[in-house]
PDB file of C-alpha atoms (C1' of nucleotides) in Angstrom:
ATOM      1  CA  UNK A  27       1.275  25.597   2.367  1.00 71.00           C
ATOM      2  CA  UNK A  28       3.521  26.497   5.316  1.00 73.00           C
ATOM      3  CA  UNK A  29       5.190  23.148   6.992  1.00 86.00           C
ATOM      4  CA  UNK A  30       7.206  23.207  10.522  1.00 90.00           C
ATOM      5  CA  UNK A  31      10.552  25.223   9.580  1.00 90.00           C
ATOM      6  CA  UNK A  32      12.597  22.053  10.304  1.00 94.00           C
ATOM      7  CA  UNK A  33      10.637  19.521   7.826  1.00 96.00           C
ATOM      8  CA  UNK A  34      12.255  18.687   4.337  1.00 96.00           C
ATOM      9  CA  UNK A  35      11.156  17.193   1.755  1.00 97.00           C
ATOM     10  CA  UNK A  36      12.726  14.282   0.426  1.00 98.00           C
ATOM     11  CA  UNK A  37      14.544  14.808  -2.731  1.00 97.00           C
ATOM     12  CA  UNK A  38      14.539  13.040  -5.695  1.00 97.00           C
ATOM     13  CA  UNK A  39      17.931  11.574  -5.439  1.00 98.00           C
ATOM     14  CA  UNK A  40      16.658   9.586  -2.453  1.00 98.00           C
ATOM     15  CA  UNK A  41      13.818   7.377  -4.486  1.00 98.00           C
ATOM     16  CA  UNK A  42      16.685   6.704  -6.848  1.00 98.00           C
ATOM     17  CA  UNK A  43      18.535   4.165  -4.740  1.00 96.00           C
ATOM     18  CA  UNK A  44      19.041   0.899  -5.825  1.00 95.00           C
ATOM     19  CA  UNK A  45      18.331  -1.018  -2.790  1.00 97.00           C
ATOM     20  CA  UNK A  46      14.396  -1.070  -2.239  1.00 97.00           C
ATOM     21  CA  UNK A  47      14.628  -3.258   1.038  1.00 97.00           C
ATOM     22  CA  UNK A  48      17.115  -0.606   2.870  1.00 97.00           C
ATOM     23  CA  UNK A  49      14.965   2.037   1.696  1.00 98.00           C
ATOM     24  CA  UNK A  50      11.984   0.702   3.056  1.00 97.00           C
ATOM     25  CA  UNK A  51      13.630   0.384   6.209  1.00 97.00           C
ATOM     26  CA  UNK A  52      14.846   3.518   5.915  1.00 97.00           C
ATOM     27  CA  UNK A  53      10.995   5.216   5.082  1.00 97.00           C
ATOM     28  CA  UNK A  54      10.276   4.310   8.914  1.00 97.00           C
ATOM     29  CA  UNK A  55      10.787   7.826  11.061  1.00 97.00           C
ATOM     30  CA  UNK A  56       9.769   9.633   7.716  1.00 98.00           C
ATOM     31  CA  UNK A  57       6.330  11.557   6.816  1.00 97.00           C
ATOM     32  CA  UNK A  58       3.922  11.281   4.303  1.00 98.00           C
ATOM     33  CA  UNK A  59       2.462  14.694   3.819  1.00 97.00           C
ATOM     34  CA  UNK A  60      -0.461  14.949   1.680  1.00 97.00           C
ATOM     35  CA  UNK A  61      -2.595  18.500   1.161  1.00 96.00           C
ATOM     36  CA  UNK A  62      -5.868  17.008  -0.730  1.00 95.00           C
ATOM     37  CA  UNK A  63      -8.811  19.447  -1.360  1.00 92.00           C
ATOM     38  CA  UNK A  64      -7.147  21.962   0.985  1.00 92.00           C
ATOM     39  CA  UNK A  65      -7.050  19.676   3.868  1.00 94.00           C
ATOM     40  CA  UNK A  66      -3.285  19.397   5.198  1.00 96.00           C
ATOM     41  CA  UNK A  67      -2.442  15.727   6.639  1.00 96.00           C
ATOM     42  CA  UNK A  68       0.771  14.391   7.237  1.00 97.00           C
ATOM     43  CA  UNK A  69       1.875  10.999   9.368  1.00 97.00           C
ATOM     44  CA  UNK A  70       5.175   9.449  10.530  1.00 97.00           C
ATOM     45  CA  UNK A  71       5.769   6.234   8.743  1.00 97.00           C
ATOM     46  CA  UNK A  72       5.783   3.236  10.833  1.00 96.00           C
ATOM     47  CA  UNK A  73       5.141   0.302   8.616  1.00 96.00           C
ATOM     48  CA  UNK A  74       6.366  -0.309   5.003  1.00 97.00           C
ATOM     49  CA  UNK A  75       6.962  -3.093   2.731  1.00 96.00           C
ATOM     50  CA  UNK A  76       9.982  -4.103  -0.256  1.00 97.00           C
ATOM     51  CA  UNK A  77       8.600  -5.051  -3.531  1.00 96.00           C
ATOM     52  CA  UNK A  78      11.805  -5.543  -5.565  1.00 96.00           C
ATOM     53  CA  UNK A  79      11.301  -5.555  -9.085  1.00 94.00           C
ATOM     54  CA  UNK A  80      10.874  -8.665 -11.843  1.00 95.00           C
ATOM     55  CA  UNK A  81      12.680 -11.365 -10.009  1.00 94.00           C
ATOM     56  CA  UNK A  82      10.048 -10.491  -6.765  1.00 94.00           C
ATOM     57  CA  UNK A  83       7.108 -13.392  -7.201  1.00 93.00           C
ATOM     58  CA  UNK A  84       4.926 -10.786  -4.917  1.00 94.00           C
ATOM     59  CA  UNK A  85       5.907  -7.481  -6.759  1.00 96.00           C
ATOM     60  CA  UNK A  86       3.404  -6.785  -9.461  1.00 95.00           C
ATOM     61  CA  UNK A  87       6.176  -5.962 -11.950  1.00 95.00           C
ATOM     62  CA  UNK A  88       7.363  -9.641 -11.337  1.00 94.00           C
ATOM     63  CA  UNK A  89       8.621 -11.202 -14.638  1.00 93.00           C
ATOM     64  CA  UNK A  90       8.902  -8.136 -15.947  1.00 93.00           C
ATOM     65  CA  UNK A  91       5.349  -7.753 -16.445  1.00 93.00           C
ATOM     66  CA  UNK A  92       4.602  -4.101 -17.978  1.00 92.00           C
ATOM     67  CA  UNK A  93       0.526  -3.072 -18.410  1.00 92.00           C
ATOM     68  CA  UNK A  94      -1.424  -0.233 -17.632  1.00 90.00           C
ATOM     69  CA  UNK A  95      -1.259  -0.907 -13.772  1.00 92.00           C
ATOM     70  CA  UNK A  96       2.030  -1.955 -13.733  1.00 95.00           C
ATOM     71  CA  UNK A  97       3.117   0.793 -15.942  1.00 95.00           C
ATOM     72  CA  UNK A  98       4.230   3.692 -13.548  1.00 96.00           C
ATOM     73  CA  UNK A  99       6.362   1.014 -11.717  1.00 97.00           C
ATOM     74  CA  UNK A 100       8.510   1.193 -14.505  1.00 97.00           C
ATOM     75  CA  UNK A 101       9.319   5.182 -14.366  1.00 96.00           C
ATOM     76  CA  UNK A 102      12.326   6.824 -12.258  1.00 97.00           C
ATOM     77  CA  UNK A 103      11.589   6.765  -8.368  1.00 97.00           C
ATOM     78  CA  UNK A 104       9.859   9.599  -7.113  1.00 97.00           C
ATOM     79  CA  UNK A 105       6.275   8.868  -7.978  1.00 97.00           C
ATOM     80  CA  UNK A 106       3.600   7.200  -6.051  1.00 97.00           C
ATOM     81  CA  UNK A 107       2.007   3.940  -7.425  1.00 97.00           C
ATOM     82  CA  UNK A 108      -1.607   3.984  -6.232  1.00 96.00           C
ATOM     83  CA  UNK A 109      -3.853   0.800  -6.898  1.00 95.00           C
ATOM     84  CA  UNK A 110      -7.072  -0.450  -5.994  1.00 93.00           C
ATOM     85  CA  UNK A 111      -6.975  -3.961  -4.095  1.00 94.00           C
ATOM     86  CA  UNK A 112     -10.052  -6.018  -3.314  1.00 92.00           C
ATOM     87  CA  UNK A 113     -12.348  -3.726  -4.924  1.00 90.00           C
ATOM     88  CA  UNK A 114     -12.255  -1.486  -2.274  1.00 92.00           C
ATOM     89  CA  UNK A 115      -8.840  -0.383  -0.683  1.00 93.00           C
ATOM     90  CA  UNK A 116      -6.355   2.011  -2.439  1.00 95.00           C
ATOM     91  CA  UNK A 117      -2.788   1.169  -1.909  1.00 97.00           C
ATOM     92  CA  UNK A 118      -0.327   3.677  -1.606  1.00 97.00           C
ATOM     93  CA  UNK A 119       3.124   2.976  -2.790  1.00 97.00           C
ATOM     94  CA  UNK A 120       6.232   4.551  -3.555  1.00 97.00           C
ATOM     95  CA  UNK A 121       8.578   4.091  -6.858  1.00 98.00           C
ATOM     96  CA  UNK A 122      12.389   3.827  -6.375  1.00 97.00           C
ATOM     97  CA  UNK A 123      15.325   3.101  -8.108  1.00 97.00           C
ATOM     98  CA  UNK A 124      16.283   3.965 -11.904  1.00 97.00           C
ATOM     99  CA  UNK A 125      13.992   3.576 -14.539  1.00 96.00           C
ATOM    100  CA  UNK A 126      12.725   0.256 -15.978  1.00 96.00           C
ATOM    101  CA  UNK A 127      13.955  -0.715 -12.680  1.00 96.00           C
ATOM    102  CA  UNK A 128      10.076  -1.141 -11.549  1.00 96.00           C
ATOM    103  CA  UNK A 129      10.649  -1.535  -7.363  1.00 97.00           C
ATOM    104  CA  UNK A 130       8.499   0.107  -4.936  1.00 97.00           C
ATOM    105  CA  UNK A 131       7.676   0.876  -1.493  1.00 97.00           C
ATOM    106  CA  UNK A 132       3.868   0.126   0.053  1.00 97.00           C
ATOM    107  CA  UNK A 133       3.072   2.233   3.004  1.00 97.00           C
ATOM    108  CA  UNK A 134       1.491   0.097   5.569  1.00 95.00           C
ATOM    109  CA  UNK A 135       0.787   2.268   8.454  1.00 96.00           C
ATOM    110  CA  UNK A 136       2.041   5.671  10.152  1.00 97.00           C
ATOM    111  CA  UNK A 137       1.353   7.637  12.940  1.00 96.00           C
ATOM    112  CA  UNK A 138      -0.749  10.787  12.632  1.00 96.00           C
ATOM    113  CA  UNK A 139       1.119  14.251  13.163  1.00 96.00           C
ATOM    114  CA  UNK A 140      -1.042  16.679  11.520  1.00 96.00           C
ATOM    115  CA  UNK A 141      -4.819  16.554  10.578  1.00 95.00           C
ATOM    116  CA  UNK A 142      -5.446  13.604  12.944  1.00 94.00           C
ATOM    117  CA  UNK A 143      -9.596  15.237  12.974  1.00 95.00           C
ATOM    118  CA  UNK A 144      -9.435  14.914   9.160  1.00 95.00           C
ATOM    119  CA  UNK A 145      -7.898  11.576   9.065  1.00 95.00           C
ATOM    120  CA  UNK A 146     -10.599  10.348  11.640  1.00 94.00           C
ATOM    121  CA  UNK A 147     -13.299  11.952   9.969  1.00 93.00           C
ATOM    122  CA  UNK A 148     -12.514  10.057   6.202  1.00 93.00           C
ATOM    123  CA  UNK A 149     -11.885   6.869   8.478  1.00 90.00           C
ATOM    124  CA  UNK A 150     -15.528   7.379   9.832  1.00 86.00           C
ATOM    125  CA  UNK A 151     -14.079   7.650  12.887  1.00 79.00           C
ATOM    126  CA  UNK A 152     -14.024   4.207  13.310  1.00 81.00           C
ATOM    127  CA  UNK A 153     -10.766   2.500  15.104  1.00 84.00           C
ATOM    128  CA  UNK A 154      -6.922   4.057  14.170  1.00 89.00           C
ATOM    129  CA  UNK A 155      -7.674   5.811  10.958  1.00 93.00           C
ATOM    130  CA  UNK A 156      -3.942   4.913   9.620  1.00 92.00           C
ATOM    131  CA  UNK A 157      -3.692   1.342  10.512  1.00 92.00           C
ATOM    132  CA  UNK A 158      -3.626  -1.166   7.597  1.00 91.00           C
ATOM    133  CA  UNK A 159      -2.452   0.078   3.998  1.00 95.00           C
ATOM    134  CA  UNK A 160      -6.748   0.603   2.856  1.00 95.00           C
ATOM    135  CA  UNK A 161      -7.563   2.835   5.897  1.00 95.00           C
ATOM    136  CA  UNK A 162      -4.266   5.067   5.486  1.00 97.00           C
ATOM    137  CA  UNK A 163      -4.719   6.033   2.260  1.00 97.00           C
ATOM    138  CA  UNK A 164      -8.474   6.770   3.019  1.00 95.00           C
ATOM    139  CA  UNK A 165      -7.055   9.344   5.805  1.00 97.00           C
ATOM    140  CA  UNK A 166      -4.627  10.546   3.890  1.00 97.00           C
ATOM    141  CA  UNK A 167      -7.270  11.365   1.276  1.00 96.00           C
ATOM    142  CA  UNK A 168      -5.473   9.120  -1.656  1.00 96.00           C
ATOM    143  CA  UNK A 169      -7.192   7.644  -4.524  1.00 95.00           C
ATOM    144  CA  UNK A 170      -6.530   6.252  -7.501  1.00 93.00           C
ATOM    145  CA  UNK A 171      -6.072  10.280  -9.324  1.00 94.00           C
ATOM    146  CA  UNK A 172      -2.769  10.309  -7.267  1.00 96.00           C
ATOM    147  CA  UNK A 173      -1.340   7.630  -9.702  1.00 96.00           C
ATOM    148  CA  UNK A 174       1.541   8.862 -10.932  1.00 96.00           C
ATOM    149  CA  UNK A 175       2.381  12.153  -9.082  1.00 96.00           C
ATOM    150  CA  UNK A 176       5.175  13.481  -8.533  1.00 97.00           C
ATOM    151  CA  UNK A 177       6.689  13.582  -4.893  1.00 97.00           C
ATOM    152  CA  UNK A 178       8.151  16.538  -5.228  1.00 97.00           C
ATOM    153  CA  UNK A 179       4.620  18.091  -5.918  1.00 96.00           C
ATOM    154  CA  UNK A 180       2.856  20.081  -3.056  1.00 95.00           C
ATOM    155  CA  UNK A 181      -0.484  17.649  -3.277  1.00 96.00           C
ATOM    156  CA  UNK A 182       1.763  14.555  -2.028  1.00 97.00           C
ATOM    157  CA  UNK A 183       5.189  14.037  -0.734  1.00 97.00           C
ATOM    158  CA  UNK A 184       7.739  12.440   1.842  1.00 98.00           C
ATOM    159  CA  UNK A 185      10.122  14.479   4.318  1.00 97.00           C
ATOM    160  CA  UNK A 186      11.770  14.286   7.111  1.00 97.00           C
ATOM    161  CA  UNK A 187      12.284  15.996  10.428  1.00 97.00           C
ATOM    162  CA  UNK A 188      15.314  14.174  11.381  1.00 97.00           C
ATOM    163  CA  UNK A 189      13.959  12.098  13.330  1.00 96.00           C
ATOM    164  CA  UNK A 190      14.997   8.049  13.254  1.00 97.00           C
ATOM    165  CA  UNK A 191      13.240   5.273  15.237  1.00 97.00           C
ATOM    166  CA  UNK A 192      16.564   3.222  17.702  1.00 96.00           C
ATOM    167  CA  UNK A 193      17.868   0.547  15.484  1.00 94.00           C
ATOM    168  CA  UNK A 194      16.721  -2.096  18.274  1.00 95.00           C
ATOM    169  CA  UNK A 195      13.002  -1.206  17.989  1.00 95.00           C
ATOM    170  CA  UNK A 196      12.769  -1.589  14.226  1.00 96.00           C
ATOM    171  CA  UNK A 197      11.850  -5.221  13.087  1.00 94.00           C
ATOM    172  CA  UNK A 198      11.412  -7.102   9.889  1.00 94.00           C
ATOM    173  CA  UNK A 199       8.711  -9.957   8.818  1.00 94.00           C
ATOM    174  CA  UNK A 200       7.234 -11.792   5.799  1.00 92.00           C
ATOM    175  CA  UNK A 201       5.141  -9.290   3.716  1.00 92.00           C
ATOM    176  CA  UNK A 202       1.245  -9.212   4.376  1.00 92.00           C
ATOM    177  CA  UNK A 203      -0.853 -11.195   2.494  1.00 91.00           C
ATOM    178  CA  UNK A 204       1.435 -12.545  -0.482  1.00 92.00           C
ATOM    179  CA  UNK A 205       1.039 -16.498   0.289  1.00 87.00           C
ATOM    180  CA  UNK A 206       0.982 -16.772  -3.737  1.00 87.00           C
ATOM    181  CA  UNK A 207       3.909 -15.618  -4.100  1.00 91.00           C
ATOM    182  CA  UNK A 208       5.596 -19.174  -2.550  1.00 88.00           C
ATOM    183  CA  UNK A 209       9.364 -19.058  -1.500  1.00 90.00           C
ATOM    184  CA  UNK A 210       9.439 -15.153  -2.326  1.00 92.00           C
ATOM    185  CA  UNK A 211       6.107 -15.101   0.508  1.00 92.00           C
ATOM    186  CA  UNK A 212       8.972 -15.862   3.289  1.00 91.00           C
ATOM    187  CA  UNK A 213      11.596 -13.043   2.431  1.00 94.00           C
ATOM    188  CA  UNK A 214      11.916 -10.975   5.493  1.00 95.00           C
ATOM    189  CA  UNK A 215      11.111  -7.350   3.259  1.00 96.00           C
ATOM    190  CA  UNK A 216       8.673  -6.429   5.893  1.00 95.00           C
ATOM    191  CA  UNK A 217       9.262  -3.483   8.198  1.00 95.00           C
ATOM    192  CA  UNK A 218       7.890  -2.017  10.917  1.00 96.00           C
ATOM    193  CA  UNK A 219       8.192  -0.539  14.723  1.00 95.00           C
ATOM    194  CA  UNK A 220       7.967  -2.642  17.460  1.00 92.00           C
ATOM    195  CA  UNK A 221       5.234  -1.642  20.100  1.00 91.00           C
ATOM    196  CA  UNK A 222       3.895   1.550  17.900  1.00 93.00           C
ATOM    197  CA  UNK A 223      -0.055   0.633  17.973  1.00 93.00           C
ATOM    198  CA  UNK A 224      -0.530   1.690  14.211  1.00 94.00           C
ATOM    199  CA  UNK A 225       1.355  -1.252  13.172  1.00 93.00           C
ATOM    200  CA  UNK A 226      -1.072  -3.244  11.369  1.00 88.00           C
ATOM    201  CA  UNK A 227      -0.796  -7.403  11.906  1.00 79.00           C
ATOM    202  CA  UNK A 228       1.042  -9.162  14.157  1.00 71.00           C
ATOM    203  CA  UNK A 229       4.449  -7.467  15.523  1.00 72.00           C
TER     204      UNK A 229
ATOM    205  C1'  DC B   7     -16.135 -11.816 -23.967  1.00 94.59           C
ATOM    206  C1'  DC B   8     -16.001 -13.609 -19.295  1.00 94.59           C
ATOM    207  C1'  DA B   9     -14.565 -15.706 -14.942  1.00 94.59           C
ATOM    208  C1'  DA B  10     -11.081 -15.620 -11.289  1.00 94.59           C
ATOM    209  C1'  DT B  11      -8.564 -13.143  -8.109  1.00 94.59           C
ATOM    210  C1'  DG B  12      -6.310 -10.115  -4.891  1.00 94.59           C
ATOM    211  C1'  DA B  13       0.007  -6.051  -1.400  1.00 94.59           C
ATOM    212  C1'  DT B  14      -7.815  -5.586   2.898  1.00 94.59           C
ATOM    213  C1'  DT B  15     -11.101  -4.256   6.173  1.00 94.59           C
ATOM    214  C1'  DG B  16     -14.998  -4.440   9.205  1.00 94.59           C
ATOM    215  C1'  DC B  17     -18.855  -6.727  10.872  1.00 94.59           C
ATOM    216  C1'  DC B  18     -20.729 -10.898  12.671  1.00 94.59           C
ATOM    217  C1'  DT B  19     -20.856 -14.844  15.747  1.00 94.59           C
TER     218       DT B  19
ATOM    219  C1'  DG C  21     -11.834 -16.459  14.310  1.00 94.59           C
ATOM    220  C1'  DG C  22     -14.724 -16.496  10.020  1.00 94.59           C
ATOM    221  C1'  DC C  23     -16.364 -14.365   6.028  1.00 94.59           C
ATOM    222  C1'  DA C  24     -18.751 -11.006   3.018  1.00 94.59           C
ATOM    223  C1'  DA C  25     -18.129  -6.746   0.463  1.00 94.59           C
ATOM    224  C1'  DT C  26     -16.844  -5.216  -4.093  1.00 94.59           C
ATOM    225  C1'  DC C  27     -14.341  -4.154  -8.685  1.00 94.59           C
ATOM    226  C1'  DA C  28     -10.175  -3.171 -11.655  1.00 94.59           C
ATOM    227  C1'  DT C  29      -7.008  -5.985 -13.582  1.00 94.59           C
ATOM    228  C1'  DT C  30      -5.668  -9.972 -15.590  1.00 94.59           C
ATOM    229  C1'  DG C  31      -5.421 -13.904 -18.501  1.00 94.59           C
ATOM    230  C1'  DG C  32      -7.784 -17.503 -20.903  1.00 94.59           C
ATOM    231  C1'  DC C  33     -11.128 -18.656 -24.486  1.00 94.59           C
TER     232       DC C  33
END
DNA sequence: CCAATGATTGCCT
DNA sequence: GGCAATCATTGGC
């Protein structure tokens, strides 16, 4: 697989901060590059979300809950969490932090760079095929069989290209669709770029 | 064992 | 704006 000469892929070290929220704010500007059956796709983040660990009411590790979902939460950062929600929608998510530190990053929405006829074609070619955390993963061509990998495997992974949305057009919000979660519903660990049409919800 | 429920989307009115 | 689709996971019995 032969990327642009100035994209690199995210180490390691990087999932292993401690701070989920700043480095789901700092995810925005980076791209998810995923080579699935041959197919080469990759998308600049534009959305993401905090989940942060057992004391998080909306983070499925909350309580320090550990089952066979919840499970790959709970290794070192650098692996994606993938989960089906609704029956229907596989959620893409990235682990941080240490391990048994069980925090993660969901991937809300990005903006397509490479593959965009691929990603439209999974997506039906019906409406943005990245908007909303179901329909990305569908272009991105993730399922549940991504559980686990690595990202610093060639099938799915994060880099960069340098490039960093101005700090005045990132924003922050309530996560999506966490109302059970009560007080921890309001925290502000939603982020996203203002005026980018791939943001899902309201801006 | 079984019923309830979601980190959603798309189609219908 | 409302709601059905659809099923793995979860927790209670």
């Amino acid at each position: 697989m032969q990327l642009p000469p100035h994209w690199e892929k995210l180490a390691t070290t990087y999932f292993l901060h401690h701070n989920v929220v700043a480095l789901a704010q700092d995810l925005l500007g980076k791209i998810i590059v995923t080579n699935i059956n041959e197919q080469l796709t990759a998308a600049r983040i534009v959305e993401t979300e905090a989940y942060q660990g057992i004391t998080d009411k909306a983070c499925h590790a909350y309580g320090n809950r550990r089952t066979k979902r919840t499970e790959i939460m709970y290794a070192a950062g650098g692996v994606a969490y993938v989960y089906l929600c609704y029956g229907i929608h596989y959620l893409f998510n990235v682990v941080t932090n240490h391990a048994n530190h069980p925090e993660a990053v969901l991937i809300r929405a990005a903006e397509p760079i490479i593959g965009e006829a691929i990603m439209q074609a999974r997506c039906q070619h019906k409406g943005l095929p990245t908007q909303g955390p179901g329909k990305l993963s569908k272009a991105l061509g993730i399922t549940q069989a991504l559980n686990g990998f690595s990202l610093q495997s060639n099938t799915i992974f994060i880099a960069s290209d340098g490039y960093t949305y101005p700090a005045n057009s990132i924003k922050s919000s309530p996560r999506i669709g966490v109302a059970y979660a009560k007080e921890d519903a309001l925290l502000p660990y939603r982020f996203f770029v203002c005026n980018n049409k791939y943001v899902s919800g309201k801006q």
